[in-house]
Amino acid sequence: MRASAKLFYAIAVFLGISGVVYVFGTVWIEDDGWMHRYDWAGGVPLLLAALMAIMLGVYLHVTESRADVLPEDWEEAEISDSAGVLGFFSPGSMWPFWMSIAIFVFGLGVIFMYYWLILVGGVMLIWACTMLSLQYGLPKEKH
């Protein structure tokens, strides 16, 4: 079993124990004048989180059993063994700046409930995201 599957199994066990303690704590501890009953708002999310951790642990367990030894599981691995291709990062792009301005305008529209400003900020954000995605796909004379 690999390290990531073990990690998710451990998280599932922790969440399961926390859920059991939470259920017993909310049913039998009386700190106010109300009747003793189960608190659905806390127990169900803990149960669902434990089930999701089990689901991810099983997925990682199955997929990692089909793979070779990963650098994370190899005792003599170096840090550079797991380094992959990081991709291309633009050295000087103005579009993240325009995206932040658009998010600022959109946020001001939401804060003050100016629907026209929300619309302007949304259009600016769509425009900035599109231009960020297309900045190396368009010919140089187009932008």
N, CA, C and O of each residue as an XYZ file, in Angstrom:
572
protein
N       0.853     -1.173      0.000
C       0.000      0.000      0.000
C       0.900      1.239      0.000
O       1.900      1.287      0.715
N       0.545      2.212     -0.787
C       1.357      3.408     -0.938
C       1.005      4.450      0.110
O       0.024      4.321      0.843
N       1.831      5.486      0.161
C       1.702      6.505      1.206
C       0.402      7.299      1.084
O      -0.230      7.592      2.099
N      -0.006      7.651     -0.123
C      -1.211      8.469     -0.265
C      -2.474      7.693      0.103
O      -3.397      8.259      0.689
N      -2.525      6.417     -0.231
C      -3.687      5.614      0.167
C      -3.736      5.466      1.681
O      -4.809      5.545      2.280
N      -2.585      5.254      2.298
C      -2.537      5.160      3.762
C      -2.983      6.464      4.411
O      -3.663      6.457      5.438
N      -2.599      7.576      3.807
C      -2.990      8.875      4.344
C      -4.505      9.037      4.329
O      -5.086      9.481      5.320
N      -5.149      8.688      3.230
C      -6.605      8.834      3.171
C      -7.322      7.831      4.059
O      -8.382      8.141      4.603
N      -6.772      6.641      4.216
C      -7.359      5.704      5.173
C      -7.245      6.241      6.599
O      -8.174      6.096      7.393
N      -6.120      6.854      6.922
C      -5.952      7.431      8.260
C      -6.907      8.599      8.477
O      -7.460      8.756      9.566
N      -7.101      9.414      7.451
C      -8.060     10.515      7.558
C      -9.472      9.967      7.764
O     -10.242     10.522      8.548
N      -9.816      8.885      7.070
C     -11.140      8.283      7.228
C     -11.334      7.742      8.640
O     -12.406      7.897      9.225
N     -10.294      7.107      9.189
C     -10.399      6.595     10.559
C     -10.573      7.752     11.540
O     -11.400      7.677     12.449
N      -9.799      8.820     11.362
C      -9.929      9.979     12.238
C     -11.326     10.581     12.157
O     -11.928     10.892     13.185
N     -11.842     10.747     10.951
C     -13.181     11.319     10.803
C     -14.255     10.398     11.362
O     -15.241     10.868     11.930
N     -14.073      9.089     11.207
C     -15.030      8.149     11.775
C     -15.057      8.202     13.299
O     -16.125      8.211     13.911
N     -13.865      8.239     13.906
C     -13.796      8.352     15.369
C     -14.371      9.686     15.826
O     -15.096      9.746     16.819
N     -14.048     10.759     15.099
C     -14.601     12.066     15.453
C     -16.122     12.065     15.328
O     -16.806     12.681     16.146
N     -16.656     11.391     14.329
C     -18.100     11.302     14.169
C     -18.771     10.556     15.299
O     -19.830     10.962     15.778
N     -18.151      9.452     15.733
C     -18.724      8.685     16.850
C     -18.704      9.516     18.127
O     -19.688      9.559     18.865
N     -17.579     10.175     18.381
C     -17.485     11.033     19.574
C     -18.502     12.170     19.488
O     -19.122     12.523     20.491
N     -18.676     12.738     18.310
C     -19.629     13.828     18.124
C     -21.057     13.365     18.370
O     -21.840     14.060     19.017
N     -21.395     12.182     17.849
C     -22.751     11.671     18.050
C     -23.016     11.434     19.529
O     -24.046     11.864     20.047
N     -22.099     10.756     20.216
C     -22.308     10.518     21.642
C     -22.285     11.822     22.433
O     -23.008     11.971     23.418
N     -21.460     12.755     22.001
C     -21.408     14.036     22.698
C     -22.675     14.844     22.554
O     -23.109     15.491     23.507
N     -23.272     14.820     21.384
C     -24.489     15.609     21.201
C     -25.727     14.911     21.746
O     -26.714     15.574     22.061
N     -25.696     13.598     21.862
C     -26.879     12.893     22.357
C     -26.926     12.893     23.873
O     -27.996     13.077     24.453
N     -25.783     12.689     24.532
C     -25.819     12.500     25.976
C     -25.316     13.665     26.814
O     -25.494     13.659     28.032
N     -24.707     14.643     26.213
C     -24.246     15.785     27.001
C     -25.292     16.875     26.911
O     -25.659     17.315     25.821
N     -25.770     17.307     28.076
C     -26.793     18.337     28.116
C     -26.148     19.622     28.628
O     -25.768     19.709     29.795
N     -26.029     20.608     27.761
C     -25.476     21.874     28.196
C     -26.489     23.009     28.088
O     -26.164     24.169     28.342
N     -27.694     22.671     27.716
C     -28.756     23.665     27.683
C     -30.050     22.983     28.127
O     -30.019     21.835     28.572
N     -31.140     23.646     28.018
C     -32.395     23.109     28.517
C     -33.180     22.288     27.518
O     -34.335     21.951     27.777
N     -32.582     21.952     26.374
C     -33.318     21.256     25.343
C     -33.271     19.749     25.528
O     -32.500     19.228     26.334
N     -34.108     19.062     24.766
C     -34.140     17.609     24.833
C     -32.861     17.025     24.249
O     -32.193     17.652     23.426
N     -32.536     15.826     24.686
C     -31.360     15.142     24.154
C     -31.723     14.522     22.814
O     -32.593     13.655     22.741
N     -31.070     14.958     21.776
C     -31.305     14.361     20.477
C     -30.077     14.564     19.595
O     -29.170     15.332     19.917
N     -30.082     13.865     18.498
C     -28.953     13.863     17.571
C     -28.895     15.160     16.778
O     -29.924     15.668     16.333
N     -27.692     15.693     16.602
C     -27.492     16.909     15.824
C     -27.118     16.519     14.399
O     -26.003     16.063     14.145
N     -28.058     16.700     13.469
C     -27.854     16.284     12.089
C     -26.860     17.172     11.359
O     -26.233     16.729     10.397
N     -26.706     18.400     11.790
C     -25.845     19.335     11.075
C     -24.364     19.039     11.252
O     -23.547     19.541     10.481
N     -24.002     18.248     12.233
C     -22.597     17.930     12.435
C     -22.249     16.481     12.164
O     -21.156     16.184     11.685
N     -23.166     15.578     12.466
C     -22.884     14.158     12.315
C     -22.864     13.686     10.875
O     -22.010     12.889     10.487
N     -23.797     14.173     10.090
C     -23.874     13.761      8.685
C     -22.655     14.240      7.889
O     -22.101     13.452      7.123
N     -22.211     15.495      8.034
C     -21.000     15.883      7.302
C     -19.761     15.095      7.708
O     -18.914     14.803      6.863
N     -19.640     14.746      8.988
C     -18.503     13.924      9.401
C     -18.576     12.537      8.776
O     -17.558     11.994      8.348
N     -19.766     11.966      8.721
C     -19.933     10.666      8.083
C     -19.620     10.746      6.588
O     -18.913      9.888      6.059
N     -20.138     11.767      5.906
C     -19.886     11.916      4.476
C     -18.413     12.181      4.188
O     -17.879     11.686      3.195
N     -17.747     12.960      5.048
C     -16.320     13.209      4.858
C     -15.521     11.929      5.049
O     -14.558     11.694      4.318
N     -15.900     11.090      6.022
C     -15.222      9.812      6.215
C     -15.434      8.894      5.019
O     -14.502      8.222      4.577
N     -16.657      8.864      4.493
C     -16.925      8.035      3.314
C     -16.158      8.533      2.093
O     -15.688      7.728      1.288
N     -16.029      9.840      1.947
C     -15.276     10.372      0.819
C     -13.788     10.051      0.954
O     -13.125      9.754     -0.040
N     -13.265     10.108      2.172
C     -11.864      9.755      2.387
C     -11.636      8.273      2.092
O     -10.606      7.909      1.524
N     -12.580      7.420      2.470
C     -12.470      5.994      2.144
C     -12.510      5.797      0.630
O     -11.745      5.006      0.078
N     -13.409      6.524     -0.035
C     -13.518      6.407     -1.490
C     -12.203      6.818     -2.165
O     -11.734      6.127     -3.070
N     -11.617      7.913     -1.742
C     -10.347      8.343     -2.324
C      -9.216      7.384     -1.982
O      -8.343      7.127     -2.811
N      -9.229      6.857     -0.767
C      -8.213      5.880     -0.385
C      -8.288      4.615     -1.221
O      -7.257      4.087     -1.640
N      -9.497      4.120     -1.469
C      -9.662      2.924     -2.310
C      -9.225      3.218     -3.733
O      -8.556      2.395     -4.358
N      -9.597      4.387     -4.256
C      -9.187      4.748     -5.616
C      -7.667      4.799     -5.721
O      -7.089      4.235     -6.651
N      -7.028      5.462     -4.787
C      -5.568      5.548     -4.834
C      -4.918      4.186     -4.629
O      -3.895      3.885     -5.244
N      -5.505      3.367     -3.770
C      -4.979      2.026     -3.540
C      -5.030      1.193     -4.820
O      -4.068      0.503     -5.159
N      -6.158      1.262     -5.526
C      -6.314      0.474     -6.751
C      -5.405      1.004     -7.853
O      -4.734      0.220     -8.524
N      -5.371      2.312     -8.052
C      -4.552      2.859     -9.141
C      -3.065      2.750     -8.860
O      -2.278      2.572     -9.789
N      -2.664      2.853     -7.609
C      -1.245      2.745     -7.288
C      -0.762      1.305     -7.316
O       0.434      1.058     -7.473
N      -1.667      0.357     -7.167
C      -1.240     -1.032     -7.255
C      -0.883     -1.423     -8.686
O      -0.154     -2.389     -8.909
N      -1.399     -0.670     -9.648
C      -1.099     -0.936    -11.054
C       0.145     -0.194    -11.538
O       0.644     -0.483    -12.626
N       0.646      0.741    -10.765
C       1.772      1.575    -11.203
C       3.094      1.037    -10.651
O       3.124      0.210     -9.739
N       4.179      1.535    -11.236
C       5.506      1.188    -10.728
C       5.761      1.921     -9.421
O       4.894      2.630     -8.911
N       6.952      1.743     -8.892
C       7.314      2.406     -7.647
C       7.441      3.909     -7.901
O       8.185      4.340     -8.782
N       6.712      4.690     -7.125
C       6.763      6.136     -7.247
C       7.952      6.679     -6.457
O       8.414      6.026     -5.522
N       8.448      7.843     -6.811
C       9.561      8.409     -6.043
C       9.217      8.650     -4.570
O      10.101      8.619     -3.714
N       7.937      8.891     -4.274
C       7.538      9.101     -2.885
C       7.687      7.839     -2.042
O       7.874      7.918     -0.828
N       7.605      6.675     -2.685
C       7.681      5.411     -1.964
C       9.060      4.763     -2.034
O       9.281      3.718     -1.423
N       9.966      5.355     -2.752
C      11.307      4.789     -2.907
C      12.210      5.386     -1.850
O      12.280      6.606     -1.706
N      12.899      4.541     -1.113
C      13.725      4.987      0.017
C      14.892      5.864     -0.407
O      15.256      6.795      0.312
N      15.482      5.587     -1.557
C      16.686      6.292     -1.973
C      16.414      7.364     -3.026
O      17.326      7.749     -3.757
N      15.203      7.842     -3.114
C      14.848      8.821     -4.129
C      15.365     10.208     -3.761
O      15.464     10.568     -2.587
N      15.686     10.962     -4.784
C      16.079     12.354     -4.621
C      14.866     13.238     -4.919
O      13.878     12.773     -5.487
N      14.945     14.490     -4.539
C      13.848     15.413     -4.795
C      13.635     15.594     -6.296
O      12.503     15.735     -6.758
N      14.710     15.590     -7.037
C      14.604     15.810     -8.481
C      13.974     14.621     -9.216
O      13.576     14.767    -10.372
N      13.874     13.461     -8.583
C      13.262     12.307     -9.247
C      11.772     12.499     -9.501
O      11.240     11.950    -10.467
N      11.095     13.259     -8.663
C       9.660     13.450     -8.849
C       9.338     14.756     -9.566
O       8.167     15.067     -9.780
N      10.352     15.519     -9.936
C      10.101     16.781    -10.628
C       9.686     16.506    -12.066
O      10.373     15.798    -12.802
N       8.585     17.059    -12.439
C       8.092     16.889    -13.807
C       8.205     18.188    -14.581
O       8.888     19.122    -14.163
N       7.536     18.230    -15.693
C       7.526     19.429    -16.513
C       6.595     20.448    -15.854
O       5.433     20.154    -15.576
N       7.111     21.619    -15.615
C       6.310     22.643    -14.955
C       5.448     23.428    -15.921
O       4.481     24.069    -15.510
N       5.780     23.388    -17.182
C       4.987     24.100    -18.170
C       5.613     25.434    -18.523
O       6.739     25.737    -18.130
N       4.869     26.218    -19.265
C       5.351     27.510    -19.727
C       4.661     28.607    -18.944
O       3.437     28.617    -18.806
N       5.452     29.521    -18.437
C       4.915     30.668    -17.727
C       5.303     31.930    -18.476
O       6.467     32.130    -18.822
N       4.343     32.754    -18.714
C       4.578     33.966    -19.481
C       5.481     34.912    -18.687
O       5.201     35.189    -17.521
N       6.544     35.404    -19.291
C       7.450     36.286    -18.551
C       6.864     37.665    -18.295
O       7.222     38.301    -17.303
N       5.997     38.138    -19.135
C       5.431     39.462    -18.932
C       4.067     39.564    -19.563
O       3.948     39.933    -20.731
N       3.042     39.247    -18.816
C       1.683     39.289    -19.341
C       0.901     40.345    -18.577
O       1.006     40.446    -17.355
N       0.115     41.133    -19.309
C      -0.697     42.156    -18.657
C      -2.080     41.636    -18.276
O      -2.823     42.330    -17.582
N      -2.441     40.437    -18.711
C      -3.807     39.955    -18.503
C      -4.119     39.568    -17.060
O      -5.267     39.743    -16.653
N      -3.195     39.059    -16.261
C      -3.538     38.868    -14.849
C      -3.871     40.179    -14.134
O      -4.726     40.205    -13.248
N      -3.195     41.266    -14.518
C      -3.518     42.575    -13.954
C      -4.942     42.978    -14.326
O      -5.691     43.454    -13.472
N      -5.327     42.793    -15.596
C      -6.672     43.143    -16.024
C      -7.715     42.236    -15.379
O      -8.835     42.670    -15.110
N      -7.353     40.979    -15.131
C      -8.280     40.081    -14.423
C      -8.518     40.561    -12.999
O      -9.646     40.520    -12.510
N      -7.461     41.016    -12.331
C      -7.632     41.514    -10.967
C      -8.469     42.791    -10.950
O      -9.284     42.980    -10.047
N      -8.279     43.665    -11.933
C      -9.118     44.871    -12.026
C     -10.580     44.475    -12.263
O     -11.486     45.053    -11.662
N     -10.807     43.496    -13.133
C     -12.175     43.051    -13.412
C     -12.815     42.433    -12.167
O     -13.993     42.667    -11.895
N     -12.056     41.655    -11.421
C     -12.590     41.069    -10.183
C     -12.897     42.160     -9.174
O     -13.887     42.072     -8.446
N     -12.057     43.193     -9.121
C     -12.301     44.326     -8.234
C     -13.599     45.040     -8.607
O     -14.412     45.347     -7.734
N     -13.794     45.301     -9.887
C     -15.019     45.976    -10.351
C     -16.237     45.102    -10.073
O     -17.270     45.594     -9.619
N     -16.115     43.811    -10.346
C     -17.211     42.873    -10.071
C     -17.531     42.838     -8.577
O     -18.698     42.835     -8.183
N     -16.485     42.810     -7.750
C     -16.689     42.796     -6.305
C     -17.348     44.060     -5.795
O     -18.206     43.998     -4.915
N     -16.960     45.216     -6.338
C     -17.634     46.459     -5.947
C     -19.111     46.427     -6.323
O     -19.961     46.908     -5.575
N     -19.406     45.861     -7.480
C     -20.808     45.743     -7.878
C     -21.591     44.844     -6.941
O     -22.746     45.137     -6.630
N     -20.987     43.754     -6.486
C     -21.668     42.851     -5.548
C     -21.832     43.513     -4.191
O     -22.888     43.398     -3.569
N     -20.799     44.203     -3.725
C     -20.861     44.832     -2.403
C     -21.960     45.888     -2.344
O     -22.755     45.906     -1.404
N     -22.010     46.772     -3.348
C     -22.972     47.866     -3.334
C     -24.259     47.544     -4.087
O     -25.139     48.397     -4.200
N     -24.377     46.311     -4.606
C     -25.554     45.844     -5.334
C     -25.900     46.760     -6.507
O     -27.061     47.106     -6.724
N     -24.867     47.145     -7.258
C     -25.062     47.868     -8.507
C     -25.043     46.827     -9.623
O     -23.987     46.312     -9.990
N     -26.206     46.530    -10.147
C     -26.291     45.474    -11.152
C     -25.527     45.826    -12.418
O     -24.962     44.946    -13.067
N     -25.504     47.099    -12.771
C     -24.763     47.507    -13.953
C     -23.270     47.309    -13.753
O     -22.559     46.969    -14.698
N     -22.783     47.521    -12.521
C     -21.360     47.329    -12.248
C     -21.009     45.842    -12.213
O     -19.910     45.454    -12.610
N     -21.931     45.015    -11.741
C     -21.730     43.563    -11.794
C     -21.628     43.111    -13.250
O     -20.781     42.286    -13.592
N     -22.482     43.649    -14.089
C     -22.461     43.308    -15.513
C     -21.154     43.763    -16.167
O     -20.550     43.010    -16.931
N     -20.720     44.982    -15.874
C     -19.473     45.490    -16.440
C     -18.287     44.655    -15.958
O     -17.409     44.305    -16.746
N     -18.265     44.338    -14.669
C     -17.181     43.511    -14.129
C     -17.177     42.114    -14.717
O     -16.112     41.555    -14.976
N     -18.360     41.540    -14.933
C     -18.437     40.220    -15.548
C     -17.941     40.214    -16.978
O     -17.226     39.302    -17.392
N     -18.322     41.236    -17.735
C     -17.857     41.336    -19.118
C     -16.346     41.542    -19.155
O     -15.652     40.933    -19.969
N     -15.835     42.409    -18.265
C     -14.379     42.619    -18.201
C     -13.644     41.333    -17.838
O     -12.579     41.043    -18.382
N     -14.223     40.564    -16.914
C     -13.573     39.322    -16.489
C     -13.576     38.287    -17.605
O     -12.576     37.600    -17.812
N     -14.679     38.167    -18.319
C     -14.720     37.240    -19.451
C     -13.722     37.657    -20.522
O     -13.034     36.816    -21.102
N     -13.648     38.954    -20.782
C     -12.707     39.469    -21.781
C     -11.267     39.193    -21.357
O     -10.459     38.744    -22.170
N     -10.935     39.460    -20.080
C      -9.565     39.258    -19.612
C      -9.192     37.776    -19.602
O      -8.065     37.424    -19.952
N     -10.119     36.905    -19.206
C      -9.836     35.462    -19.219
C      -9.639     34.952    -20.636
O      -8.763     34.125    -20.892
N     -10.457     35.446    -21.554
C     -10.309     35.040    -22.952
C      -8.974     35.484    -23.516
O      -8.288     34.707    -24.180
N      -8.604     36.723    -23.258
C      -7.342     37.230    -23.785
C      -6.140     36.551    -23.127
O      -5.107     36.368    -23.771
N      -6.265     36.175    -21.842
C      -5.186     35.432    -21.192
C      -5.019     34.065    -21.833
O      -3.899     33.590    -22.024
N      -6.136     33.439    -22.164
C      -6.064     32.121    -22.786
C      -5.539     32.187    -24.215
O      -4.897     31.246    -24.684
N      -5.804     33.280    -24.903
C      -5.437     33.388    -26.308
C      -4.173     34.207    -26.562
O      -3.835     34.449    -27.721
N      -3.474     34.636    -25.533
C      -2.389     35.573    -25.763
C      -1.251     34.987    -26.596
O      -0.560     35.740    -27.282
N      -1.036     33.697    -26.562
C      -0.006     33.105    -27.411
C      -0.614     32.362    -28.597
O       0.117     31.776    -29.396
N      -1.925     32.378    -28.723
C      -2.571     31.756    -29.859
C      -2.892     32.732    -30.971
O      -3.124     32.330    -32.112
N      -2.905     34.016    -30.641
C      -3.180     35.050    -31.640
C      -1.872     35.533    -32.248
O      -0.835     35.514    -31.585
N      -1.912     35.963    -33.495
C      -0.707     36.563    -34.087
C      -0.343     37.864    -33.350
O      -1.198     38.487    -32.721
N       0.924     38.259    -33.437
C       1.406     39.423    -32.699
C       0.691     40.704    -33.076
O       0.533     41.580    -32.227
N       0.256     40.846    -34.310
C      -0.381     42.090    -34.713
C      -1.823     42.199    -34.212
O      -2.440     43.257    -34.340
N      -2.370     41.115    -33.641
C      -3.757     41.142    -33.190
C      -3.889     41.599    -31.740
O      -5.001     41.875    -31.290
N      -2.775     41.689    -30.990
C      -2.909     42.160    -29.609
C      -1.768     43.002    -29.213
O      -1.720     43.484    -28.081
